Short mmCIF file of C-alpha atoms and ligand atoms in Angstrom, two decimals:
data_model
loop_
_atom_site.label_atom_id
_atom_site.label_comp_id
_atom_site.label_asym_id
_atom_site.label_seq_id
_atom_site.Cartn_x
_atom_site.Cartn_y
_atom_site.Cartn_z
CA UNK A 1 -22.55 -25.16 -46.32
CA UNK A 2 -25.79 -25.01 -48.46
CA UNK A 3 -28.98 -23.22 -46.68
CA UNK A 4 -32.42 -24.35 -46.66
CA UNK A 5 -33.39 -22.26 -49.87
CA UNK A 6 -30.05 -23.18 -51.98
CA UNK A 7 -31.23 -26.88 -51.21
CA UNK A 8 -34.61 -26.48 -52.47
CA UNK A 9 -33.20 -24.58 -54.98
CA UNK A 10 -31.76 -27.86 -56.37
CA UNK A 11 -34.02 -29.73 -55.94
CA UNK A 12 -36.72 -27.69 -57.80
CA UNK A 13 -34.30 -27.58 -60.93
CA UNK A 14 -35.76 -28.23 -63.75
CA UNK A 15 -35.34 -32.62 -64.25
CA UNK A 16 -32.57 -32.59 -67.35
CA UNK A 17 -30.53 -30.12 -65.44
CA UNK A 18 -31.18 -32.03 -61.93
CA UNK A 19 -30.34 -35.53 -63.37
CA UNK A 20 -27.00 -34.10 -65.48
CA UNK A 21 -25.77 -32.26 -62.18
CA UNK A 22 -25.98 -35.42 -59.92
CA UNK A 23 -24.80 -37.69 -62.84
CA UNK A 24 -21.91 -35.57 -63.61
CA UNK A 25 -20.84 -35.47 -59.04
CA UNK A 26 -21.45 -39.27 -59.75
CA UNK A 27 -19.09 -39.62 -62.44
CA UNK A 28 -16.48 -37.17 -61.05
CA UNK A 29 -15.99 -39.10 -58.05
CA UNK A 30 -17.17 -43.16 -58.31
CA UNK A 31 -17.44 -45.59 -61.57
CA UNK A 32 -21.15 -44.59 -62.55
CA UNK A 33 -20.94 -48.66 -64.19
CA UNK A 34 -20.75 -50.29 -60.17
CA UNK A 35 -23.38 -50.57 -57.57
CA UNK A 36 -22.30 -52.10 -54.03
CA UNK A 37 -24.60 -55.39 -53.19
CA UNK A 38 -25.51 -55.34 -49.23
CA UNK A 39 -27.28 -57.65 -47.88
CA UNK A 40 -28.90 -57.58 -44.77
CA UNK A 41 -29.78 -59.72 -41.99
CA UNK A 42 -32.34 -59.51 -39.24
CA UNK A 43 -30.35 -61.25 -35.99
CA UNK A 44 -33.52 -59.82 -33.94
CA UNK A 45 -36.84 -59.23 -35.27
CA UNK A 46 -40.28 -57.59 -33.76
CA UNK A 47 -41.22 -56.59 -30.18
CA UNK A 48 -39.07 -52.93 -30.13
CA UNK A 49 -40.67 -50.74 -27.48
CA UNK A 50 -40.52 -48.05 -29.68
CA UNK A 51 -43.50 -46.08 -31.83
CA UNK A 52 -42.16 -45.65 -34.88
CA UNK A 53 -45.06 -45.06 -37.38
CA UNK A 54 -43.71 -46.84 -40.32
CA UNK A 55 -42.13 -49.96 -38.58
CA UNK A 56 -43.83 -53.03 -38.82
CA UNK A 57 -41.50 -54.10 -35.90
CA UNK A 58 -43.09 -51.82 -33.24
CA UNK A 59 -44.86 -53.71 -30.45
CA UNK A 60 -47.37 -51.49 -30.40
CA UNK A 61 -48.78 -52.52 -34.14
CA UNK A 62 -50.17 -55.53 -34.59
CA UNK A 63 -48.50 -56.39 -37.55
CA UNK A 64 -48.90 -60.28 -38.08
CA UNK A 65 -45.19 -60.39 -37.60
CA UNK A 66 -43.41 -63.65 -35.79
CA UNK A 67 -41.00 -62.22 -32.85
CA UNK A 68 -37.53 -63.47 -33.26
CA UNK A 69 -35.19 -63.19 -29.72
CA UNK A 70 -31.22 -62.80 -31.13
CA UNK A 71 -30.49 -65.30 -33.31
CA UNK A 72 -27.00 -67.28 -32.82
CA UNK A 73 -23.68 -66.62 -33.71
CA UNK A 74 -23.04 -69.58 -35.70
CA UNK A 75 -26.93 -69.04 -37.87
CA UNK A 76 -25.62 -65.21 -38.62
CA UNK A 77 -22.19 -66.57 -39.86
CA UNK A 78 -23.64 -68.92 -42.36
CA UNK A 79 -26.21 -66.23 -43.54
CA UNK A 80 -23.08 -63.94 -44.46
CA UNK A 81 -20.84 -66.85 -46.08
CA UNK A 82 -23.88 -67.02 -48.67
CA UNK A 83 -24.35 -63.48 -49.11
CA UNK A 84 -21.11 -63.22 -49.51
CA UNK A 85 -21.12 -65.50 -52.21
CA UNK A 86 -23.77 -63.88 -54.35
CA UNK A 87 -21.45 -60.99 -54.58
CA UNK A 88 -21.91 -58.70 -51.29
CA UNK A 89 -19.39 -57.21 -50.05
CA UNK A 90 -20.87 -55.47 -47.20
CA UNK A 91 -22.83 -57.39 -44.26
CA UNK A 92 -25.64 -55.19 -42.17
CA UNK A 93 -26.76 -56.77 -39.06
CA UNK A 94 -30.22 -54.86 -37.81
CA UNK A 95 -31.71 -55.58 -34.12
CA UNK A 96 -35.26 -54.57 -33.26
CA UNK A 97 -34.06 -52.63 -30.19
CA UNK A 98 -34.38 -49.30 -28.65
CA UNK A 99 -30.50 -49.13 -27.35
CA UNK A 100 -27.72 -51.15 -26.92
CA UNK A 101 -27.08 -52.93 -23.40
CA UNK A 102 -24.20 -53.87 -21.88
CA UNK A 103 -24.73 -57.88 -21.42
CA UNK A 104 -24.82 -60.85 -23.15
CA UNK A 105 -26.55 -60.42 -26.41
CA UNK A 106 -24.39 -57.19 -26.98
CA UNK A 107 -21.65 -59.45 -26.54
CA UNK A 108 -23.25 -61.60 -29.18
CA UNK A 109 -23.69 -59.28 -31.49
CA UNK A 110 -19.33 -58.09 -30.99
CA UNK A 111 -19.03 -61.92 -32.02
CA UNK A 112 -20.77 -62.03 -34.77
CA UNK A 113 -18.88 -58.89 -36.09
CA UNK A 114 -15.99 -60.02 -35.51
CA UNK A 115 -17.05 -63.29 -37.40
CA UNK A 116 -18.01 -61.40 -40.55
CA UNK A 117 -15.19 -58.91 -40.67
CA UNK A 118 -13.06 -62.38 -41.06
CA UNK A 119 -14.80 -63.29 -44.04
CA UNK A 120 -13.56 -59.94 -45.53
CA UNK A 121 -17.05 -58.15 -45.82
CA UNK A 122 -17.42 -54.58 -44.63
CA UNK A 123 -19.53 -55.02 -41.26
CA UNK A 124 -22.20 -52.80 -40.53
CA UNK A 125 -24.57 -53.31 -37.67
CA UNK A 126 -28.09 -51.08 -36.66
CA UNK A 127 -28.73 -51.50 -33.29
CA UNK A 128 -30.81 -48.40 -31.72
CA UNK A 129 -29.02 -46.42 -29.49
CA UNK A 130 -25.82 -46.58 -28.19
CA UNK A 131 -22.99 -44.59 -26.07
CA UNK A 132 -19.38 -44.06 -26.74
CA UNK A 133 -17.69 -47.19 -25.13
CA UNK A 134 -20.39 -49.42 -26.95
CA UNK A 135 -19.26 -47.75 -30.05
CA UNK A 136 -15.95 -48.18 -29.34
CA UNK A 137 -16.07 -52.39 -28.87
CA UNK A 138 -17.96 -52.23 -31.95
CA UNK A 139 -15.13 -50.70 -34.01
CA UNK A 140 -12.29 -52.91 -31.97
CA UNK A 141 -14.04 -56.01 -32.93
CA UNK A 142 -14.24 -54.64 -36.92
CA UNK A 143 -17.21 -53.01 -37.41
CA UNK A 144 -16.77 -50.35 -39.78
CA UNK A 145 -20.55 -48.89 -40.58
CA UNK A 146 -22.81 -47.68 -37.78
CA UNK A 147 -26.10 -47.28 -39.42
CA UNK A 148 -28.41 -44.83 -37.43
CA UNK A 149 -31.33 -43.09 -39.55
CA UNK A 150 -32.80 -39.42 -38.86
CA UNK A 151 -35.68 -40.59 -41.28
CA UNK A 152 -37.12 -37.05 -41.81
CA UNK A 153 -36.82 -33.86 -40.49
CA UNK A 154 -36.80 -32.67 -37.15
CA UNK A 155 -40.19 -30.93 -37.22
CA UNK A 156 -41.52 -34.25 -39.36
CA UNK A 157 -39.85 -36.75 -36.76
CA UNK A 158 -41.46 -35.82 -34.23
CA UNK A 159 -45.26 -36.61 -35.66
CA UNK A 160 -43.65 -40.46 -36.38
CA UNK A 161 -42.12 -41.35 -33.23
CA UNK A 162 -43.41 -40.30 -29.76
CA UNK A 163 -40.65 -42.46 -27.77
CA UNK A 164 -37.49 -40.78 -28.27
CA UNK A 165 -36.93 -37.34 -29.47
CA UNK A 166 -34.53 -36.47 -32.76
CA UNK A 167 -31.59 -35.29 -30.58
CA UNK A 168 -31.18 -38.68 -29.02
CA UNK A 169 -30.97 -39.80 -32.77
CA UNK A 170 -27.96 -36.99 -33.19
CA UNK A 171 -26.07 -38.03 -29.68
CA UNK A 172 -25.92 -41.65 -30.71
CA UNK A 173 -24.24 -40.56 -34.28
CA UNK A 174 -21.46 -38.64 -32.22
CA UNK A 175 -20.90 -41.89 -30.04
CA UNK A 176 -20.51 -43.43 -33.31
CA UNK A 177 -17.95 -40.73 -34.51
CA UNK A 178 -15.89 -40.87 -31.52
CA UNK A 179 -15.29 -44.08 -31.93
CA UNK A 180 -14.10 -43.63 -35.66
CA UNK A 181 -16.92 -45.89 -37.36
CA UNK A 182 -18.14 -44.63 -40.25
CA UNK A 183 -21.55 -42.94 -40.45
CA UNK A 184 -24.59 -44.62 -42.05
CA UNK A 185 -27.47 -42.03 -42.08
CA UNK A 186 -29.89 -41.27 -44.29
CA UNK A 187 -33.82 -41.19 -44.10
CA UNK A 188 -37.37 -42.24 -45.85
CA UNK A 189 -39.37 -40.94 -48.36
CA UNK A 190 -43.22 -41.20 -48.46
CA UNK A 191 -44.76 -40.88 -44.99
CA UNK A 192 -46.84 -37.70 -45.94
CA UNK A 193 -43.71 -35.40 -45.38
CA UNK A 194 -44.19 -32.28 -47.29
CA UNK A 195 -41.29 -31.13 -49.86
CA UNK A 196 -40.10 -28.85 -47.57
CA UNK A 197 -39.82 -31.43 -44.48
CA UNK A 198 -37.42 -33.40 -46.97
CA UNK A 199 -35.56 -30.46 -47.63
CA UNK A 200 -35.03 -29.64 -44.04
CA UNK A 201 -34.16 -33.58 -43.46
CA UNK A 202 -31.28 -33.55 -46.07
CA UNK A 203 -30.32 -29.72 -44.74
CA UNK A 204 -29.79 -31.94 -41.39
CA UNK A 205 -27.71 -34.31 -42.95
CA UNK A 206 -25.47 -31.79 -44.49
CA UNK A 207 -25.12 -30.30 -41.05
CA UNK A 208 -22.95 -33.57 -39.68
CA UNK A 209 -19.62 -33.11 -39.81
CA UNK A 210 -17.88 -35.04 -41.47
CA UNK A 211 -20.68 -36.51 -44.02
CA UNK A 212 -22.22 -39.32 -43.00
CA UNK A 213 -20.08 -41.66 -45.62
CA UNK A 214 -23.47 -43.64 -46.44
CA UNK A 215 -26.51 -42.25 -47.22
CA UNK A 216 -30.13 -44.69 -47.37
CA UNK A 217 -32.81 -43.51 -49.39
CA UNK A 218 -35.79 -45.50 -48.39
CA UNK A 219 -39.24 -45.55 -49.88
CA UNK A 220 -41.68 -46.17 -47.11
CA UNK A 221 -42.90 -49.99 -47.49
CA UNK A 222 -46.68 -49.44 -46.26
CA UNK A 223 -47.16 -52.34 -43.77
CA UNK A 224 -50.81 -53.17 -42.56
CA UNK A 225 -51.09 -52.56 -38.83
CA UNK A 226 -48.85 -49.39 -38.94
CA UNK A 227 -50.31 -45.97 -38.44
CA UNK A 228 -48.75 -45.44 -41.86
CA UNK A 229 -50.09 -48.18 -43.85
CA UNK A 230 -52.41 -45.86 -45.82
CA UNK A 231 -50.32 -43.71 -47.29
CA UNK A 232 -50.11 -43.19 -51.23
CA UNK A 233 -46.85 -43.89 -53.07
CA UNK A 234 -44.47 -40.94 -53.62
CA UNK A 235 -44.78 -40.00 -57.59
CA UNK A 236 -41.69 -42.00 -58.56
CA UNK A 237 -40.11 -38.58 -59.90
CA UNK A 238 -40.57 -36.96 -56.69
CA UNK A 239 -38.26 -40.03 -55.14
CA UNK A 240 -35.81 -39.63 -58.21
CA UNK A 241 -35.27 -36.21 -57.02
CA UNK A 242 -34.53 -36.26 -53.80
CA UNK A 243 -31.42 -39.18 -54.92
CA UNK A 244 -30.24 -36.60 -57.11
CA UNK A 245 -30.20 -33.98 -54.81
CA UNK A 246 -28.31 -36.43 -52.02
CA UNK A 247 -25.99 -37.27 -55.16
CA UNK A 248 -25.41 -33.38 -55.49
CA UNK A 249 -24.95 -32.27 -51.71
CA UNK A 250 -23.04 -35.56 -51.02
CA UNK A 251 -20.93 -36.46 -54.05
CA UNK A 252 -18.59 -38.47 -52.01
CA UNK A 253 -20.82 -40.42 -49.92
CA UNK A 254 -22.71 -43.53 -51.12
CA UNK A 255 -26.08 -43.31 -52.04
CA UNK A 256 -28.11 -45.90 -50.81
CA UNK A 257 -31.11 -47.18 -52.35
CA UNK A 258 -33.08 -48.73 -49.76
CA UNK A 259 -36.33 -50.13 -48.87
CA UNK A 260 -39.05 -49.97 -51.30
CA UNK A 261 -37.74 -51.40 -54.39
CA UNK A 262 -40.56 -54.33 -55.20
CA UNK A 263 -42.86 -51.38 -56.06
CA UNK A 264 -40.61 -49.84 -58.10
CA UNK A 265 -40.26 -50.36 -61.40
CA UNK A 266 -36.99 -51.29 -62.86
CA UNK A 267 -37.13 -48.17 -65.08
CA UNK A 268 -37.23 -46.14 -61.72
CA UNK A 269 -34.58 -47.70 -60.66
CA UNK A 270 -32.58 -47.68 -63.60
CA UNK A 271 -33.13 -43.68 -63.29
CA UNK A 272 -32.21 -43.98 -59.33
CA UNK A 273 -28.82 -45.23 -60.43
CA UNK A 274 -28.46 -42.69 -62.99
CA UNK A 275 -29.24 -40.18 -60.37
CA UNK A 276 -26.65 -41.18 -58.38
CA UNK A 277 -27.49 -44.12 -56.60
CA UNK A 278 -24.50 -46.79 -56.21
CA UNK A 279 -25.87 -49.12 -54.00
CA UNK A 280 -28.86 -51.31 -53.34
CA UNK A 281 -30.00 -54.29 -50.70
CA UNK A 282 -29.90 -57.25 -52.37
CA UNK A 283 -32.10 -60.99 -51.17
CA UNK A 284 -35.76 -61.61 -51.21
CA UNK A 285 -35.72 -59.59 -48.13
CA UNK A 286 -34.90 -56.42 -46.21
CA UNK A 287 -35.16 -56.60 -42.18
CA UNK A 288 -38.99 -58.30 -42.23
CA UNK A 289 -40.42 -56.71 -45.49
CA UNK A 290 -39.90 -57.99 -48.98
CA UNK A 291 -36.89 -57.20 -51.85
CA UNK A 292 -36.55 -57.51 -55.61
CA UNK A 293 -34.52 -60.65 -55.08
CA UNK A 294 -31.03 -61.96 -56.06
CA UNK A 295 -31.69 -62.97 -59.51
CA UNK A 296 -33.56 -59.88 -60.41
CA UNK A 297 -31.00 -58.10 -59.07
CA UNK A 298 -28.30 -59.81 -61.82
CA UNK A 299 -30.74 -59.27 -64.80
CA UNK A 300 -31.21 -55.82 -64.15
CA UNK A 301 -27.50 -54.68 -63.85
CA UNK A 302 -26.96 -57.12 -66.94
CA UNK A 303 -30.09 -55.71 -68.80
CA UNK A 304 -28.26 -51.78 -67.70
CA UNK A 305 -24.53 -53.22 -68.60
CA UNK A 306 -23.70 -52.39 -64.96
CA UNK A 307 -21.74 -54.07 -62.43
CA UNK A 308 -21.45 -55.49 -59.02
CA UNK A 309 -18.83 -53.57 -57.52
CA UNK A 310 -15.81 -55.58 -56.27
CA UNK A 311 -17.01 -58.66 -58.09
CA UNK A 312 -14.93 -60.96 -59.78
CA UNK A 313 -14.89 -59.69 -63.96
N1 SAM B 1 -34.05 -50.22 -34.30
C1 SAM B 1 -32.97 -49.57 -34.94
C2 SAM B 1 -33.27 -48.13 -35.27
O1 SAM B 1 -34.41 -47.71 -35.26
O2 SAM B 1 -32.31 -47.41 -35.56
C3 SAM B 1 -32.47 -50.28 -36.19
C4 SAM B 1 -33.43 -50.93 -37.14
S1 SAM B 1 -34.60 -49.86 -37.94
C5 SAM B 1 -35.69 -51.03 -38.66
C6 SAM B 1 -33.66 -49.17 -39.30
C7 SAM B 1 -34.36 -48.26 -40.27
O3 SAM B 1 -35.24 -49.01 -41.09
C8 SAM B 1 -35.22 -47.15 -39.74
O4 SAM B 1 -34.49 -46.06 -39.28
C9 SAM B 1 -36.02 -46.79 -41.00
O5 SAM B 1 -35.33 -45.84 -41.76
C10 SAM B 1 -36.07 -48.11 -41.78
N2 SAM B 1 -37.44 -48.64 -41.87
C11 SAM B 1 -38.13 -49.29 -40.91
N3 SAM B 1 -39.36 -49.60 -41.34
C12 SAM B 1 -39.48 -49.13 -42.60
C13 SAM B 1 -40.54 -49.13 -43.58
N4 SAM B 1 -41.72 -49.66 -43.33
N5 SAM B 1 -40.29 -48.56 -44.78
C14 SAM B 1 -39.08 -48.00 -45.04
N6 SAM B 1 -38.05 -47.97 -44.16
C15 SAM B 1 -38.25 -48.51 -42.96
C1 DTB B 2 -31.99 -48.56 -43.80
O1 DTB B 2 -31.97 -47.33 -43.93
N1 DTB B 2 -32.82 -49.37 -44.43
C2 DTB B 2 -32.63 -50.73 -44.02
C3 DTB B 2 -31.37 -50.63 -43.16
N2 DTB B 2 -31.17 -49.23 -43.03
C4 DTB B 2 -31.30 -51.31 -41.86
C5 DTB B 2 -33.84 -51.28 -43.33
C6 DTB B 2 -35.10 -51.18 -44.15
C7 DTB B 2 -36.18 -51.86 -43.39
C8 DTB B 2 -37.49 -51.86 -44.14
C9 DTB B 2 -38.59 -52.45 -43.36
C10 DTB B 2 -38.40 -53.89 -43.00
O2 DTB B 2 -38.02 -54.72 -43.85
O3 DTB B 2 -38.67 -54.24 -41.84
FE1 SF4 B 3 -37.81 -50.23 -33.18
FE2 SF4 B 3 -36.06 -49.33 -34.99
FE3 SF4 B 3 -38.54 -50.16 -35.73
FE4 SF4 B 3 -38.29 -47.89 -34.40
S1 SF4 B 3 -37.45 -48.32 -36.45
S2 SF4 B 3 -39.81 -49.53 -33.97
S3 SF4 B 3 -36.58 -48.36 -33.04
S4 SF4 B 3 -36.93 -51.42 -34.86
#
């Protein structure tokens, strides 16, 4: 287990020796040439009691965004048959709620999973909070990726969001590892955290036990309406570092990177993936905000002579 200091230690090394060091815990443990295509789907969008300071799907922003109540089983299904044909091979369901409830959308939502995990896609599904038994009739009706972010550090967290504290964040990732889904849990970059607050968030992360298996790297997407809609970009090689130092602390977890890519250029991301970064949201959109795009997408792994992982060769 690293400390605080070792951590920043890393991640103040100078860049050649930063980049090498998380290319080389890339190499020794995935095919550096393969990045996993998600895709991701919205089934319910806007109106979240919550406060969170970066999400455009807050009700307490006024965002210009149109509410969406759950959408149906049968809409979700055909969404991931396409995405599934544009080379994903991992489905993530995301639901503007605070927590999970035990009635008929939740039973909806087991549905839908269980629709998707017949198509052969990894399942993932981000639904707020949840408890152990909810957990556990997620992962009976094949979900195999509970995504559940601590977005920053404790200390940091707690300036975003006003409506639930970081331990409820922590309890809802043990209801997820009792129930033997896999841990999706990473954070985002660029909300006027300091250095040391991002520090401290991936010290958190390496505090879970096991590792969470995937780790999101998101760039905040500045949405007008938000309290954080202001805020400057993070200088790109500040964002490059903090992949490489997941890629270092976590060489066996999957390095996600996440929201923020349309303002990033494709030479940053080419340096993301060489940093460690082996897999990316792929469509013209993430939950409400907008994404690179499919075709993009293809050019830039051809333009890199990369690969879609699992596709067909
Ligand atoms: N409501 C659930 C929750 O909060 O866990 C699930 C959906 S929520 C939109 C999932 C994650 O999206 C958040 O934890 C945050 O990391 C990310 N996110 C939301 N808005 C964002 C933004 N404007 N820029 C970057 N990431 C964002
Ligand atoms: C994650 O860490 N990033 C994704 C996924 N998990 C659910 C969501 C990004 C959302 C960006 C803002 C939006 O499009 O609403
Ligand atoms: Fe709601 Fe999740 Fe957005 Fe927070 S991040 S406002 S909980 S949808």
């Amino acid at each position: 287990m690293k400390t605080v200091n070792e951590i920043r230690a890393i991640h103040d090394l100078p860049f050649p020796e930063l980049i090498y060091r998380a290319a080389t815990a890339h190499r020794e443990n995935w095919d550096p040439t393969d990045i996993q295509f998600c895709t991701l789907d919205s089934i319910k969008t806007g109106a979240c009691p919550e406060d969170c300071a970066y999400c455009p799907q807050s009700a307490r922003y006024n965002t210009g965004l149109k509410i969406e109540p759950l959408k149906d089983v049968k809409s979700v299904l055909e969404g991931a048959a396409a995405a599934k044909g544009n080379g994903s091979t991992r489905y993530c369901m995301g639901a503007a709620w605070r927590e999970v409830k035990d009635d008929k959308n939740f039973d909806a939502v087991l549905e839908m999973v269980r629709g998707v995990s017949d198509m052969g896609m990894e399942v993932c599904v981000t639904l707020g909070m949840l408890n152990a038994p909810q957990a556990k009739r997620l992962k009976a009706a094949g979900c195999k990726v509970y995504n559940h972010n601590i977005d920053s550090s404790k200390d940091f967290y707690e300036t975003i969001i006003s409506t639930r504290k970081f331990d409820e964040r922590l309890e809802t990732i043990q209801a997820v590892r009792e129930a033997n889904l896999e841990v999706c849990c990473g954070g985002i970059i660029g909300m006027g955290e300091t250095i040391d607050h991002r520090v401290h968030f991936l010290h958190e992360l390496t505090e879970m036990e096991p590792a969470p298996e995937s780790i999101p790297i998101n760039h905040l997407v500045p949405v007008e309406g938000t309290p954080l809609a202001d805020i400057p970009p993070v200088p790109p090689l500040e964002f490059i570092r903090m992949i490489a130092t997941a890629r270092i602390l976590f060489p066996k977890s999957r390095i996600r990177l996440s929201a923020g890519r349309t303002a990033m250029s494709d030479e940053m991301q080419a340096l993301a993936f060489f940093a460690g970064a082996n897999s990316l949201f792929t469509g013209d959109k993430l939950l409400t905000t907008p994404n690179p795009g499919e075709s993009h997408d293809h050019r830039l792994l051809e333009a890199l002579g990369m690969r879609i992982e699992g596709a067909a060769v």
